[in-house]
Amino acid sequence: MAETVKLTFEGETYEFPLVIGTEGEKAIDISKLRQTTGLITLDPGFVNTGSCVSAITFVDGEKGILRFRGYSIEELARYSSFREVAYLLIHNVLPTHEELQNFSILLNDQSMVHEDMQHFFETFPRGSHPMGILSAMVTALKSFYPYLQSAEEEMDRTVTRLLSKVRTMAAMSYKISIGHKVTYPRPDLSYCANFLNMMFDSPVKPYHIHKELVKALNVFWILHADHEQNCSTASVRVVGSGRVNLYAAISAGIAALWGPLHGGANQAVIEMLMDIKNDRGGLSRAVKRAKDRNDPFRLMGFGHRVYKSYDPRAKILKKMVDRVFTKLKISDPLLDIAKELEEIALQDDYFIDHNLYPNVDFYSGILLRAMGIPTNMFTVMFAIGRLPGWIAQWKEDADDPKWKLSRPRQIYAGPRKRKYVAIEKR
Ligand code: ACO
């Protein structure tokens, strides 16, 4: 007989099914809780709440394990490409040569952006944050390409359209923001090389595509490709559960990612490291402030809801930064500060007791700086990387025959019923 969990309330005992995942994690299925007991659960921040059963990504935060569709992040970062990982996340299998080729053809076919969309960029006020622009542009894609149907072929076209066009739009927005002519995608370049070329090629200064940077960008995007039910992915699923179109759901994910406690941390880390650099004694002051409960300051790029050990993505990124710096013979004072900060924090009782380790955002900005990506584009880079995950998670929900509209309950704590008072009597 299947195992159950017992709950005793007001003298009655109720039994709820125990759900066990393929890696042994256990959950109580409380879907009938309110119906049978009249109770709901209260879990601010969803610290203990599983919102779905998913077959996409596995994270073991205690052991520092991350796998996409069963494949370890270390192996994917070493042997795969972002394109292939995107295919894997969305289709659940590693592609054959032919499948990858067809996927690449679609990515190439979809890489241009409607010329009218360029006017959008031009009308945003100067200094607008690229994440706000990206979120608006992705929603706008629905108006330009409205025919999303559920047929598999149309789905593939929509998926590759998003993957390809968002990358083009990101580079385009950068070019327009600096007043340069837009560089178009090229059919002879890979997904990552194409992005770097669109960002940095200019009619007066042809861009030399460095293979080391292409490799680094592949790894950066692979590491960001999915991370189970994080804030932005949960947003995509919640918004998508209302049966909204894929573009609108992804746009919600982009908005959620923007926050400095989530994807916006990669920008915040660099800003913090800059502040430390420009301030004598800044390093120890930052550590002291992070430990002070009365100070809202946090060490950006440190800590994670799930990882209570070193984030495996940060480990790979740290090595990748060293590799790129050695191969390109470059340096960055921010890397030295970051390493020193990490060393101090990892030996400090506060960080040890709170299980605070560098997360994916701690070294990623330093890598992006080495590529020449401006700081305010960092979270856009994260968003491009997270697209396959968002799409796969949206699709998993959309294909689920047990799909349910997301609609949490609450415990009301406001005033009890009171009588309306006319304005002249208040
Ligand atoms: N610096 C100092 N103290 C921290 C930090 C930090 N970066 N992160 C957590 N803590 C402390 C909190 O002050 C709290 O201390 P207390 O229990 O003594 O009051 C304790 O650790 C738990 O913190 P919570 O905020 O409850 O933990 P939660 O799991 O909700 O937070 C979060 C996770 C938001 C990522 C947090 O660690 C943080 O703010 N980090 C900095 C921002 C950051 O790097 N975000 C990127 C995360 S990765 C991603 O989303 C892509």
Coordinates of C-alpha atoms and ligand atoms in Angstrom, one line a residue:
M1 CA 0.0 0.0 0.0
A2 CA 1.2 3.5 -0.8
E3 CA 2.6 5.4 2.1
T4 CA 0.6 8.2 3.7
V5 CA 1.1 11.1 6.1
K6 CA -1.3 11.5 9.0
L7 CA -2.6 14.8 10.3
T8 CA -4.6 15.1 13.5
F9 CA -6.9 18.1 13.9
E10 CA -9.7 18.6 16.3
G11 CA -9.7 15.0 17.3
E12 CA -9.9 13.6 13.8
T13 CA -7.0 11.9 11.9
Y14 CA -6.7 12.4 8.2
E15 CA -4.4 10.7 5.8
F16 CA -2.7 12.3 2.8
P17 CA -0.7 10.5 0.1
L18 CA 3.1 10.7 0.2
V19 CA 4.6 11.7 -3.2
I20 CA 8.2 10.5 -3.8
G21 CA 10.3 11.9 -6.6
T22 CA 12.7 9.9 -8.8
E23 CA 15.6 11.3 -6.6
G24 CA 13.9 10.4 -3.4
E25 CA 12.5 13.8 -2.3
K26 CA 9.3 13.4 -0.5
A27 CA 6.1 15.6 -0.3
I28 CA 2.7 15.4 1.2
D29 CA 0.0 15.7 -1.4
I30 CA -2.4 18.1 0.2
S31 CA -4.6 18.7 -2.8
K32 CA -7.6 17.4 -0.8
L33 CA -6.7 19.1 2.5
R34 CA -9.3 21.9 2.4
Q35 CA -12.0 19.6 1.1
T36 CA -11.5 17.1 3.9
T37 CA -10.3 19.2 6.9
G38 CA -11.4 22.8 6.1
L39 CA -7.7 23.9 6.6
I40 CA -5.4 25.5 4.1
T41 CA -1.6 25.7 4.5
L42 CA 0.3 29.0 5.1
D43 CA 3.9 29.2 3.7
P44 CA 5.0 32.7 2.8
G45 CA 7.7 32.7 0.1
F46 CA 6.7 29.1 -0.7
V47 CA 9.7 27.9 1.4
N48 CA 8.2 24.5 1.9
T49 CA 5.7 24.3 -0.9
G50 CA 6.1 22.3 -4.1
S51 CA 4.0 23.9 -6.8
C52 CA 4.2 21.1 -9.4
V53 CA 5.7 17.7 -10.3
S54 CA 8.3 18.4 -12.9
A55 CA 10.6 16.2 -15.0
I56 CA 12.9 19.0 -16.2
T57 CA 15.5 20.0 -13.7
F58 CA 16.8 18.4 -10.5
V59 CA 18.5 20.4 -7.8
D60 CA 20.0 19.1 -4.5
G61 CA 20.9 22.2 -2.6
E62 CA 22.6 20.4 0.2
K63 CA 25.0 18.5 -2.1
G64 CA 25.3 21.2 -4.7
I65 CA 23.9 19.0 -7.6
L66 CA 22.2 20.4 -10.7
R67 CA 20.9 18.3 -13.6
F68 CA 18.9 19.1 -16.6
R69 CA 16.7 16.1 -17.8
G70 CA 19.1 13.8 -15.8
Y71 CA 22.4 15.2 -17.3
S72 CA 24.8 16.9 -14.9
I73 CA 25.5 20.6 -15.3
E74 CA 29.2 19.9 -15.3
E75 CA 29.0 17.5 -18.3
L76 CA 26.6 19.8 -20.2
A77 CA 28.9 22.8 -19.6
R78 CA 31.9 20.8 -20.8
Y79 CA 30.6 19.0 -23.8
S80 CA 27.4 20.6 -25.0
S81 CA 26.3 23.8 -26.6
F82 CA 23.6 26.2 -25.5
R83 CA 21.6 25.3 -28.6
E84 CA 21.7 21.6 -27.8
V85 CA 20.8 22.2 -24.1
A86 CA 17.8 24.3 -25.2
Y87 CA 16.7 21.4 -27.4
L88 CA 17.2 19.0 -24.5
L89 CA 15.2 21.1 -22.0
I90 CA 12.3 21.6 -24.4
H91 CA 12.2 18.2 -26.0
N92 CA 13.4 16.0 -23.1
V93 CA 16.1 14.2 -25.3
L94 CA 19.5 15.2 -26.6
P95 CA 19.1 15.8 -30.3
T96 CA 20.5 13.7 -33.1
H97 CA 22.7 15.4 -35.8
E98 CA 19.6 15.8 -38.0
E99 CA 17.4 17.1 -35.2
L100 CA 20.0 19.6 -34.2
Q101 CA 20.4 20.7 -37.8
N102 CA 16.7 21.2 -38.2
F103 CA 16.6 23.2 -35.0
S104 CA 19.4 25.4 -36.2
I105 CA 17.7 26.0 -39.5
L106 CA 14.6 27.2 -37.6
L107 CA 16.7 29.4 -35.3
N108 CA 18.4 30.9 -38.4
D109 CA 15.1 31.4 -40.2
Q110 CA 13.6 33.1 -37.2
S111 CA 16.5 35.4 -36.3
M112 CA 15.4 38.6 -38.0
V113 CA 13.1 41.0 -36.2
H114 CA 10.3 42.8 -37.9
E115 CA 11.7 46.2 -39.0
D116 CA 8.8 48.0 -37.4
M117 CA 9.9 46.7 -34.0
Q118 CA 13.0 48.9 -34.3
H119 CA 10.8 52.0 -33.8
F120 CA 9.7 50.7 -30.4
F121 CA 13.3 50.9 -29.2
E122 CA 13.7 54.4 -30.5
T123 CA 10.7 55.7 -28.6
F124 CA 11.7 54.4 -25.1
P125 CA 13.2 57.2 -23.1
R126 CA 17.0 57.3 -23.1
G127 CA 18.3 55.5 -20.0
S128 CA 15.4 53.0 -19.8
H129 CA 16.5 49.8 -18.3
P130 CA 16.9 47.1 -20.9
M131 CA 14.9 44.6 -18.9
G132 CA 11.8 46.8 -19.0
I133 CA 12.3 47.2 -22.8
L134 CA 12.8 43.4 -23.3
S135 CA 9.7 42.5 -21.3
A136 CA 7.6 44.9 -23.4
M137 CA 9.1 43.7 -26.6
V138 CA 8.5 40.1 -25.9
T139 CA 4.8 40.8 -25.2
A140 CA 4.7 42.8 -28.4
L141 CA 5.9 39.7 -30.3
K142 CA 2.4 38.3 -29.9
S143 CA 1.1 41.2 -32.0
F144 CA 3.7 40.6 -34.7
Y145 CA 3.4 36.8 -34.8
P146 CA -0.1 36.1 -33.5
Y147 CA -0.6 32.6 -34.9
L148 CA 0.5 30.4 -32.0
Q149 CA -1.3 27.1 -32.3
S150 CA -0.9 24.0 -30.4
A151 CA 0.3 21.9 -33.4
E152 CA 3.8 20.6 -32.8
E153 CA 5.2 22.3 -35.9
E154 CA 3.8 25.7 -34.9
M155 CA 5.1 25.1 -31.4
D156 CA 8.7 24.5 -32.7
R157 CA 8.4 27.7 -34.8
T158 CA 7.3 29.7 -31.8
V159 CA 10.0 28.3 -29.5
T160 CA 12.8 29.0 -32.0
R161 CA 11.3 32.4 -32.8
L162 CA 11.5 33.3 -29.1
L163 CA 15.0 31.9 -28.7
S164 CA 16.3 33.6 -31.8
K165 CA 14.5 36.9 -31.8
V166 CA 15.0 37.7 -28.1
R167 CA 18.7 37.3 -28.8
T168 CA 18.5 39.6 -31.8
M169 CA 16.4 42.1 -29.9
A170 CA 18.8 42.3 -27.0
A171 CA 21.7 43.1 -29.3
M172 CA 19.6 45.5 -31.3
S173 CA 18.5 47.4 -28.2
Y174 CA 22.2 47.8 -27.2
K175 CA 23.1 49.1 -30.7
I176 CA 20.2 51.6 -30.7
S177 CA 21.0 52.7 -27.1
I178 CA 24.5 53.8 -28.2
G179 CA 23.2 55.4 -31.3
H180 CA 24.7 52.8 -33.7
K181 CA 23.3 51.2 -36.7
V182 CA 21.8 47.7 -36.0
T183 CA 23.9 44.7 -37.0
Y184 CA 21.8 41.9 -38.5
P185 CA 22.2 38.2 -37.7
R186 CA 24.4 36.1 -40.1
P187 CA 23.4 32.7 -41.3
D188 CA 27.0 31.4 -41.1
L189 CA 27.5 32.1 -37.4
S190 CA 26.5 29.9 -34.4
Y191 CA 23.9 31.1 -31.9
C192 CA 26.5 32.6 -29.5
A193 CA 28.9 33.9 -32.1
N194 CA 26.0 35.6 -33.8
F195 CA 25.0 37.4 -30.6
L196 CA 28.6 38.7 -30.0
N197 CA 28.8 39.8 -33.6
M198 CA 25.5 41.7 -33.5
M199 CA 26.6 43.4 -30.3
F200 CA 30.0 44.5 -31.3
D201 CA 30.5 44.5 -35.0
S202 CA 30.5 47.9 -36.6
P203 CA 31.0 49.1 -40.2
V204 CA 34.2 50.9 -39.2
K205 CA 35.5 48.3 -36.8
P206 CA 34.9 44.7 -37.8
Y207 CA 34.5 42.5 -34.7
H208 CA 36.9 39.6 -34.3
I209 CA 34.9 36.7 -32.9
H210 CA 37.2 35.1 -30.3
K211 CA 36.5 31.4 -30.0
E212 CA 37.3 31.5 -26.3
L213 CA 34.5 34.1 -25.8
V214 CA 32.1 32.1 -27.8
K215 CA 32.9 29.0 -25.6
A216 CA 32.5 31.2 -22.5
L217 CA 29.1 32.5 -23.7
N218 CA 27.9 29.0 -24.4
V219 CA 28.8 27.9 -20.9
F220 CA 27.3 31.1 -19.4
W221 CA 24.0 30.5 -21.2
I222 CA 24.0 26.7 -20.4
L223 CA 24.4 27.4 -16.7
H224 CA 21.5 29.8 -16.8
A225 CA 19.2 27.6 -18.9
D226 CA 16.9 26.4 -16.2
H227 CA 16.7 26.2 -12.4
E228 CA 13.4 24.5 -11.5
Q229 CA 10.8 26.6 -9.6
N230 CA 12.7 29.8 -9.0
C231 CA 11.0 33.2 -8.8
S232 CA 10.8 33.9 -12.5
T233 CA 10.0 30.4 -13.6
A234 CA 7.3 30.1 -11.0
S235 CA 6.0 33.4 -12.4
V236 CA 6.0 32.0 -16.0
R237 CA 4.0 28.9 -14.8
V238 CA 1.6 30.9 -12.7
V239 CA 0.9 33.4 -15.4
G240 CA 0.8 30.6 -18.0
S241 CA -1.7 28.6 -16.0
G242 CA -4.3 31.2 -16.9
R243 CA -3.8 29.8 -20.5
V244 CA -2.2 33.0 -21.6
N245 CA 0.1 32.8 -24.7
L246 CA 3.7 31.9 -24.4
Y247 CA 5.0 35.4 -25.1
A248 CA 3.0 37.0 -22.3
A249 CA 4.1 34.3 -19.8
I250 CA 7.8 34.7 -20.8
S251 CA 7.4 38.5 -20.5
A252 CA 6.2 37.9 -16.9
G253 CA 9.3 35.8 -16.3
I254 CA 11.5 38.6 -17.5
A255 CA 9.8 41.1 -15.2
A256 CA 10.3 38.7 -12.2
L257 CA 14.0 38.1 -13.1
W258 CA 14.7 41.8 -13.1
G259 CA 14.7 42.1 -9.3
P260 CA 18.1 42.3 -7.5
L261 CA 17.3 39.4 -5.2
H262 CA 16.9 37.2 -8.3
G263 CA 18.5 37.7 -11.8
G264 CA 19.2 41.4 -11.2
A265 CA 21.8 40.3 -8.7
N266 CA 24.5 39.9 -11.4
Q267 CA 24.3 43.7 -12.0
A268 CA 24.1 44.4 -8.3
V269 CA 27.3 42.3 -7.7
I270 CA 29.3 44.4 -10.1
E271 CA 27.9 47.6 -8.6
M272 CA 28.9 46.3 -5.1
L273 CA 32.4 45.3 -6.2
M274 CA 32.8 48.8 -7.8
D275 CA 31.8 50.5 -4.6
I276 CA 34.3 48.4 -2.7
K277 CA 37.0 49.2 -5.2
N278 CA 36.3 53.0 -4.9
D279 CA 36.2 53.0 -1.1
R280 CA 39.3 52.4 1.1
G281 CA 38.5 49.7 3.6
G282 CA 35.4 48.9 1.5
L283 CA 35.9 45.1 1.7
S284 CA 35.8 44.7 5.5
R285 CA 33.0 47.4 5.6
A286 CA 30.9 45.4 3.2
V287 CA 31.3 42.2 5.2
K288 CA 30.5 44.0 8.4
R289 CA 27.4 45.6 7.0
A290 CA 26.2 42.2 5.5
K291 CA 26.4 40.7 9.0
D292 CA 24.5 43.6 10.7
R293 CA 20.8 42.7 11.2
N294 CA 19.9 46.3 11.4
D295 CA 21.4 47.1 8.0
P296 CA 19.4 46.0 4.9
F297 CA 22.7 45.6 3.0
R298 CA 23.4 42.0 1.8
L299 CA 26.4 40.6 0.1
M300 CA 25.1 40.4 -3.5
G301 CA 25.9 37.1 -5.2
F302 CA 25.9 35.3 -1.9
G303 CA 23.2 33.0 -0.5
H304 CA 20.5 31.0 -2.2
R305 CA 17.0 29.7 -1.2
V306 CA 17.9 26.1 -2.3
Y307 CA 21.7 25.8 -2.2
K308 CA 23.1 25.5 1.2
S309 CA 26.5 24.6 -0.2
Y310 CA 28.6 26.0 -3.1
D311 CA 26.3 26.7 -6.1
P312 CA 27.7 24.3 -8.8
R313 CA 27.2 27.0 -11.4
A314 CA 29.3 29.5 -9.5
K315 CA 32.1 26.8 -9.4
I316 CA 32.1 26.4 -13.1
L317 CA 31.9 30.2 -13.8
K318 CA 34.8 30.9 -11.5
K319 CA 36.9 28.4 -13.4
M320 CA 35.7 29.9 -16.7
V321 CA 36.6 33.4 -15.7
D322 CA 40.2 32.2 -14.9
R323 CA 40.4 30.4 -18.2
V324 CA 39.2 33.4 -20.2
F325 CA 41.5 35.8 -18.4
T326 CA 44.5 33.5 -19.0
K327 CA 43.7 32.8 -22.7
L328 CA 42.9 36.4 -23.5
K329 CA 45.8 37.7 -21.3
I330 CA 43.4 40.2 -19.6
S331 CA 42.8 41.2 -16.0
D332 CA 40.1 42.9 -14.0
P333 CA 40.6 44.4 -10.5
L334 CA 37.0 43.4 -9.7
L335 CA 38.0 39.7 -10.0
D336 CA 40.7 40.1 -7.3
I337 CA 38.2 41.9 -5.0
A338 CA 35.6 39.2 -5.6
K339 CA 38.1 36.4 -4.8
E340 CA 39.2 38.2 -1.7
L341 CA 35.6 38.8 -0.6
E342 CA 34.8 35.2 -1.1
E343 CA 37.8 34.0 0.9
I344 CA 36.9 36.3 3.8
A345 CA 33.2 35.4 3.8
L346 CA 33.8 31.7 3.6
Q347 CA 36.0 31.8 6.7
D348 CA 33.6 34.0 8.7
D349 CA 31.3 32.4 11.3
Y350 CA 28.2 34.4 10.1
F351 CA 28.5 33.1 6.5
I352 CA 29.4 29.6 7.7
D353 CA 26.4 29.5 10.2
H354 CA 24.0 30.8 7.6
N355 CA 25.3 28.5 4.8
L356 CA 26.0 31.4 2.6
Y357 CA 28.2 30.6 -0.5
P358 CA 28.7 32.4 -3.8
N359 CA 25.7 31.8 -6.1
V360 CA 25.6 31.9 -10.0
D361 CA 25.6 35.7 -10.0
F362 CA 28.8 36.2 -8.1
Y363 CA 31.3 35.6 -10.9
S364 CA 29.0 35.8 -13.9
G365 CA 29.2 39.6 -14.2
I366 CA 33.0 39.5 -14.3
L367 CA 32.8 37.1 -17.2
L368 CA 30.3 39.3 -19.0
R369 CA 32.6 42.3 -18.5
A370 CA 35.4 40.4 -20.2
M371 CA 33.1 40.0 -23.2
G372 CA 32.5 43.7 -23.3
I373 CA 28.8 43.4 -22.2
P374 CA 27.7 46.6 -20.4
T375 CA 26.6 46.2 -16.8
N376 CA 22.9 47.2 -17.4
M377 CA 22.7 44.4 -20.0
F378 CA 23.7 41.6 -17.5
T379 CA 20.2 40.6 -16.5
V380 CA 19.2 40.6 -20.2
M381 CA 22.0 38.1 -20.7
F382 CA 20.6 36.0 -17.9
A383 CA 17.1 36.2 -19.5
I384 CA 18.3 35.0 -22.9
G385 CA 19.9 32.0 -21.1
R386 CA 16.8 31.2 -19.1
L387 CA 14.5 31.2 -22.1
P388 CA 14.8 27.4 -22.8
G389 CA 13.9 26.7 -19.2
W390 CA 10.9 29.1 -19.1
I391 CA 9.7 27.6 -22.4
A392 CA 10.1 24.0 -21.2
Q393 CA 8.3 24.8 -17.9
W394 CA 5.5 26.6 -19.7
K395 CA 5.1 23.6 -22.1
E396 CA 5.2 21.1 -19.3
D397 CA 2.3 22.9 -17.7
A398 CA 0.4 23.4 -21.0
D399 CA 0.7 19.7 -21.9
D400 CA -0.3 18.4 -18.4
P401 CA -3.7 16.8 -18.5
K402 CA -4.0 17.5 -14.7
W403 CA -3.3 21.2 -15.4
K404 CA -4.9 23.6 -12.9
L405 CA -5.2 27.4 -12.8
S406 CA -2.8 28.8 -10.2
R407 CA -4.7 30.5 -7.5
P408 CA -3.3 30.5 -4.0
R409 CA -5.5 31.0 -0.9
Q410 CA -4.8 33.4 1.9
I411 CA -5.5 33.9 5.6
Y412 CA -7.4 37.2 5.9
A413 CA -6.1 39.5 8.7
G414 CA -8.0 42.7 7.9
P415 CA -10.9 44.4 9.7
R416 CA -14.0 42.4 10.3
K417 CA -17.3 43.6 8.8
R418 CA -17.9 47.3 9.5
K419 CA -20.5 49.8 8.5
Y420 CA -19.8 52.3 5.7
V421 CA -19.5 55.9 7.1
A422 CA -20.6 58.8 5.0
I423 CA -17.7 61.1 4.1
E424 CA -19.1 64.1 6.1
K425 CA -19.1 62.0 9.2
R426 CA -15.5 60.7 9.1
Ligands
ACO1 N1 24.2 38.6 2.8 C1 24.1 38.6 4.2 N2 23.1 37.8 4.8 C2 22.4 37.0 4.1 C3 22.5 37.0 2.7 C4 23.5 37.7 2.0 N3 23.7 37.7 0.7 N4 21.6 36.1 2.2 C5 20.9 35.6 3.3 N5 21.4 36.2 4.4 C6 20.9 35.9 5.8 C7 19.7 36.7 6.1 O1 20.0 38.0 6.6 C8 19.0 35.8 7.1 O2 19.7 36.0 8.3 P1 18.9 35.8 9.7 O3 18.3 34.4 9.7 O4 20.1 35.8 10.7 O5 17.9 36.8 9.8 C9 19.4 34.4 6.6 O6 20.6 34.6 5.8 C10 18.3 33.8 5.7 O7 18.0 34.8 4.7 P2 16.6 34.7 3.8 O8 16.5 36.0 3.1 O9 15.5 34.3 4.7 O10 17.0 33.5 2.9 P3 16.3 33.3 1.5 O11 16.4 31.8 1.2 O12 14.9 33.8 1.5 O13 17.2 34.2 0.6 C11 18.3 35.1 -1.2 C12 17.8 33.8 -0.6 C13 17.2 36.1 -1.5 C14 19.0 34.8 -2.5 C15 19.3 35.8 -0.3 O14 20.4 34.9 0.0 C16 19.9 37.1 -0.8 O15 19.3 38.1 -0.6 N6 21.1 37.1 -1.5 C17 21.7 38.2 -2.1 C18 21.0 38.5 -3.5 C19 21.4 37.5 -4.5 O16 22.6 37.2 -4.6 N7 20.4 36.9 -5.2 C20 20.7 36.0 -6.3 C21 20.2 34.6 -5.9 S1 20.5 33.5 -7.2 C22 19.3 33.8 -8.3 O17 18.2 34.1 -8.0 C23 19.7 33.7 -9.7

